[in-house]
mmCIF file of C-alpha atoms in Angstrom:
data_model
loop_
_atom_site.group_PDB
_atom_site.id
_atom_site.type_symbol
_atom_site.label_atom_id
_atom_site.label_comp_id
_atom_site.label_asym_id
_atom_site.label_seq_id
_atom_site.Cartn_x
_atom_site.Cartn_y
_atom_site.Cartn_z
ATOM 1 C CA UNK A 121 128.771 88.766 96.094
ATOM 2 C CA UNK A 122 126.568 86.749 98.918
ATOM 3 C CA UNK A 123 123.965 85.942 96.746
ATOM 4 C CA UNK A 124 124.039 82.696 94.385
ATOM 5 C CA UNK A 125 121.460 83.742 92.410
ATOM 6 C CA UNK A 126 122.078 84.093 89.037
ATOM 7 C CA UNK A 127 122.153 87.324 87.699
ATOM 8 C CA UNK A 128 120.592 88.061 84.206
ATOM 9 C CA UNK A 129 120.888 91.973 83.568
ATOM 10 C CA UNK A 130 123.948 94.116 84.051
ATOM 11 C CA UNK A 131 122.504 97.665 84.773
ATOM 12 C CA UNK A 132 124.563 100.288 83.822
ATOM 13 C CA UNK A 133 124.010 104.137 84.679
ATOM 14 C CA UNK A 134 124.270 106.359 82.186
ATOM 15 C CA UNK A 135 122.372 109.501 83.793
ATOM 16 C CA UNK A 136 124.333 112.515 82.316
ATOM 17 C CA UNK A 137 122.823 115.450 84.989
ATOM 18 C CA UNK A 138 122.964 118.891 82.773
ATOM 19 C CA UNK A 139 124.839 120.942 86.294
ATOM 20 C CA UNK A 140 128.084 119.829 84.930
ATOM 21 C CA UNK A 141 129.242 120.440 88.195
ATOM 22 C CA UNK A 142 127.251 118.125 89.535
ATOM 23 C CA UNK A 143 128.204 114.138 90.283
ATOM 24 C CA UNK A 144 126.667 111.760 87.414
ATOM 25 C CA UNK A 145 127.966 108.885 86.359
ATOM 26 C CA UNK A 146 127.330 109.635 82.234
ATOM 27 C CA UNK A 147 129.907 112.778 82.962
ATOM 28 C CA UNK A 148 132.389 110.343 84.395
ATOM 29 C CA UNK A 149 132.355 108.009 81.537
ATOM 30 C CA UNK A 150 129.765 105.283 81.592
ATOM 31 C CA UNK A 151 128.555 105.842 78.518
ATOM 32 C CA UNK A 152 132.140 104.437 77.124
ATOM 33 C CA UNK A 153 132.166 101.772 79.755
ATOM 34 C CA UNK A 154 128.564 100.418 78.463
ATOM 35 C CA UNK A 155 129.680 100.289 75.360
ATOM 36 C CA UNK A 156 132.910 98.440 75.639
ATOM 37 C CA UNK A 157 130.859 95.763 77.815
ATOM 38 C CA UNK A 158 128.245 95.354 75.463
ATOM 39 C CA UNK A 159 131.104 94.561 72.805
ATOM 40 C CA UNK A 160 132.944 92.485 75.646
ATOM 41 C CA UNK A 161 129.886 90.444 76.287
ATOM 42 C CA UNK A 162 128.855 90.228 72.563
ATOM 43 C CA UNK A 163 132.514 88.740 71.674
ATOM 44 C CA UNK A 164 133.078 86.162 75.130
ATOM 45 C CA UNK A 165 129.145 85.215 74.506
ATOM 46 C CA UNK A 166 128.688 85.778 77.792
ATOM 47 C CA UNK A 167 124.701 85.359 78.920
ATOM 48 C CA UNK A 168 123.477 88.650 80.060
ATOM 49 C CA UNK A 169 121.867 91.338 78.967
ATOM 50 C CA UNK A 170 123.386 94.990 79.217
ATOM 51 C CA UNK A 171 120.672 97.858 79.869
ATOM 52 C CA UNK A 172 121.670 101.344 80.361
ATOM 53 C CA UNK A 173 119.885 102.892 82.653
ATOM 54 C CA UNK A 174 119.224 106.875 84.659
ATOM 55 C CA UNK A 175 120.104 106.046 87.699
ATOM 56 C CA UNK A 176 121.102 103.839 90.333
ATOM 57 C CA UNK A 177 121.315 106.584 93.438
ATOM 58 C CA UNK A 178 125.206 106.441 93.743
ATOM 59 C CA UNK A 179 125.892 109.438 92.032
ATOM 60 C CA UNK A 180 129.048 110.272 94.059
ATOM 61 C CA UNK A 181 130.182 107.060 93.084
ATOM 62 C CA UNK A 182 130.095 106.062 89.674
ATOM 63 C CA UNK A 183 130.330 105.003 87.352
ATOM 64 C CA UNK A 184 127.756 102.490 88.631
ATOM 65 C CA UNK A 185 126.790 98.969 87.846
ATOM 66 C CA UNK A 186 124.601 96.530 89.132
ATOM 67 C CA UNK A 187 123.686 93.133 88.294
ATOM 68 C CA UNK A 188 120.204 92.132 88.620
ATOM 69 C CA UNK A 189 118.241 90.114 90.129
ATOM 70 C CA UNK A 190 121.340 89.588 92.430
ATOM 71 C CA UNK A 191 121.853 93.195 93.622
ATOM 72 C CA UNK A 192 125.875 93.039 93.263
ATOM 73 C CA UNK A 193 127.240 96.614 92.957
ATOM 74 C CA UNK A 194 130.301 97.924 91.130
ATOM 75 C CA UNK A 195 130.995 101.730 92.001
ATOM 76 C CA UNK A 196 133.974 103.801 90.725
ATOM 77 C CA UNK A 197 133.992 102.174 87.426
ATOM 78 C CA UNK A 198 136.683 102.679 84.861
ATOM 79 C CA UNK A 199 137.174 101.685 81.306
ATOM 80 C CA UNK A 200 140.753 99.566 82.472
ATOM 81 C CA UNK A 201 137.823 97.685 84.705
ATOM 82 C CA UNK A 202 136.327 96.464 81.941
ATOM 83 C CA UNK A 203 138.299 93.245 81.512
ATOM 84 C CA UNK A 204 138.179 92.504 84.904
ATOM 85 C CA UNK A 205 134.261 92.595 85.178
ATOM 86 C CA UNK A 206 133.807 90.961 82.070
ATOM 87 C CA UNK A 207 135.871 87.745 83.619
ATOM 88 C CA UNK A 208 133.589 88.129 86.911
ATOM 89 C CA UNK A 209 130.556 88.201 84.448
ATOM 90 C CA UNK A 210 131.383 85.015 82.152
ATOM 91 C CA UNK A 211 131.910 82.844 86.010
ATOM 92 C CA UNK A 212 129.162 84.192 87.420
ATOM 93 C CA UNK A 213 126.458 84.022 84.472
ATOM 94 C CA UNK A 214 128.030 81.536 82.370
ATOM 95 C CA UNK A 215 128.029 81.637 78.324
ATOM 96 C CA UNK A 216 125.072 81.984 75.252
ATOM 97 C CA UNK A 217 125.527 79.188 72.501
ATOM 98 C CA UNK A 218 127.026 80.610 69.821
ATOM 99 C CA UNK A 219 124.718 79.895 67.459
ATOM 100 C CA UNK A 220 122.288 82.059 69.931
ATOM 101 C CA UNK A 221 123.377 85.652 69.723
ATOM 102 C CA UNK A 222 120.362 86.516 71.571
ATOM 103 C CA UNK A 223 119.832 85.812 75.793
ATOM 104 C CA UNK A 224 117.358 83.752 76.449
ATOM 105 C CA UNK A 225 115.571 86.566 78.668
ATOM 106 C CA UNK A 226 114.903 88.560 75.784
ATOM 107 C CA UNK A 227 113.821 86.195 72.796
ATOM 108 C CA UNK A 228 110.340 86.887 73.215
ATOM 109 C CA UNK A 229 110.494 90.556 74.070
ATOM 110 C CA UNK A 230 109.516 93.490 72.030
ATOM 111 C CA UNK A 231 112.593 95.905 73.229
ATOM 112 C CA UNK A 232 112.958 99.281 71.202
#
């Protein structure tokens, strides 16, 4: 990770392609790993925001995640990961005030 930028969004693929057969990050468990890092980041407070996305063009590779703006990639994901990239997370973006559940980023936003 070159880049000191710091990241805000942790984009996670969770393309699920309907070839079982073929690669897709979704069939090779993302969908679990986005969901035990949005309860990892949630608990440690940590300030980013978690956005499941269809696709991040490493299909061979994933699970994939990227953090964004910074461009950092983790390929080959696995749910015994999770741990480990939550640590990298909290140093690298740092931690909400508890009394803010929400990240900055998206106080003013109208997500669905």
């Amino acid at each position: 990770m070159k880049n000191k930028e710091k990241p805000n969004t942790l984009l996670v693929c969770v393309n699920r392609r309907l070839d079982q057969g073929m690669a897709s990050c979704a069939n090779r468990g993302s969908e679990e790993i986005a969901q035990a890092l949005e309860r990892g980041i949630s608990e440690r407070h940590i300030d980013i925001t978690l956005e499941p996305i269809c696709c991040l063009g490493h299909c061979s590779e994933g699970p994939n995640l990227r953090l964004a703006p910074c461009g950092s990639f983790f390929h080959d994901t696995t749910l015994d990961e999770v741990p480990n990239i939550l640590d990298i997370l909290e140093t690298r973006c740092g931690l909400r005030s508890k009394t803010d559940p929400i990240p900055s980023e998206k106080r003013s936003s109208n997500k669905v």
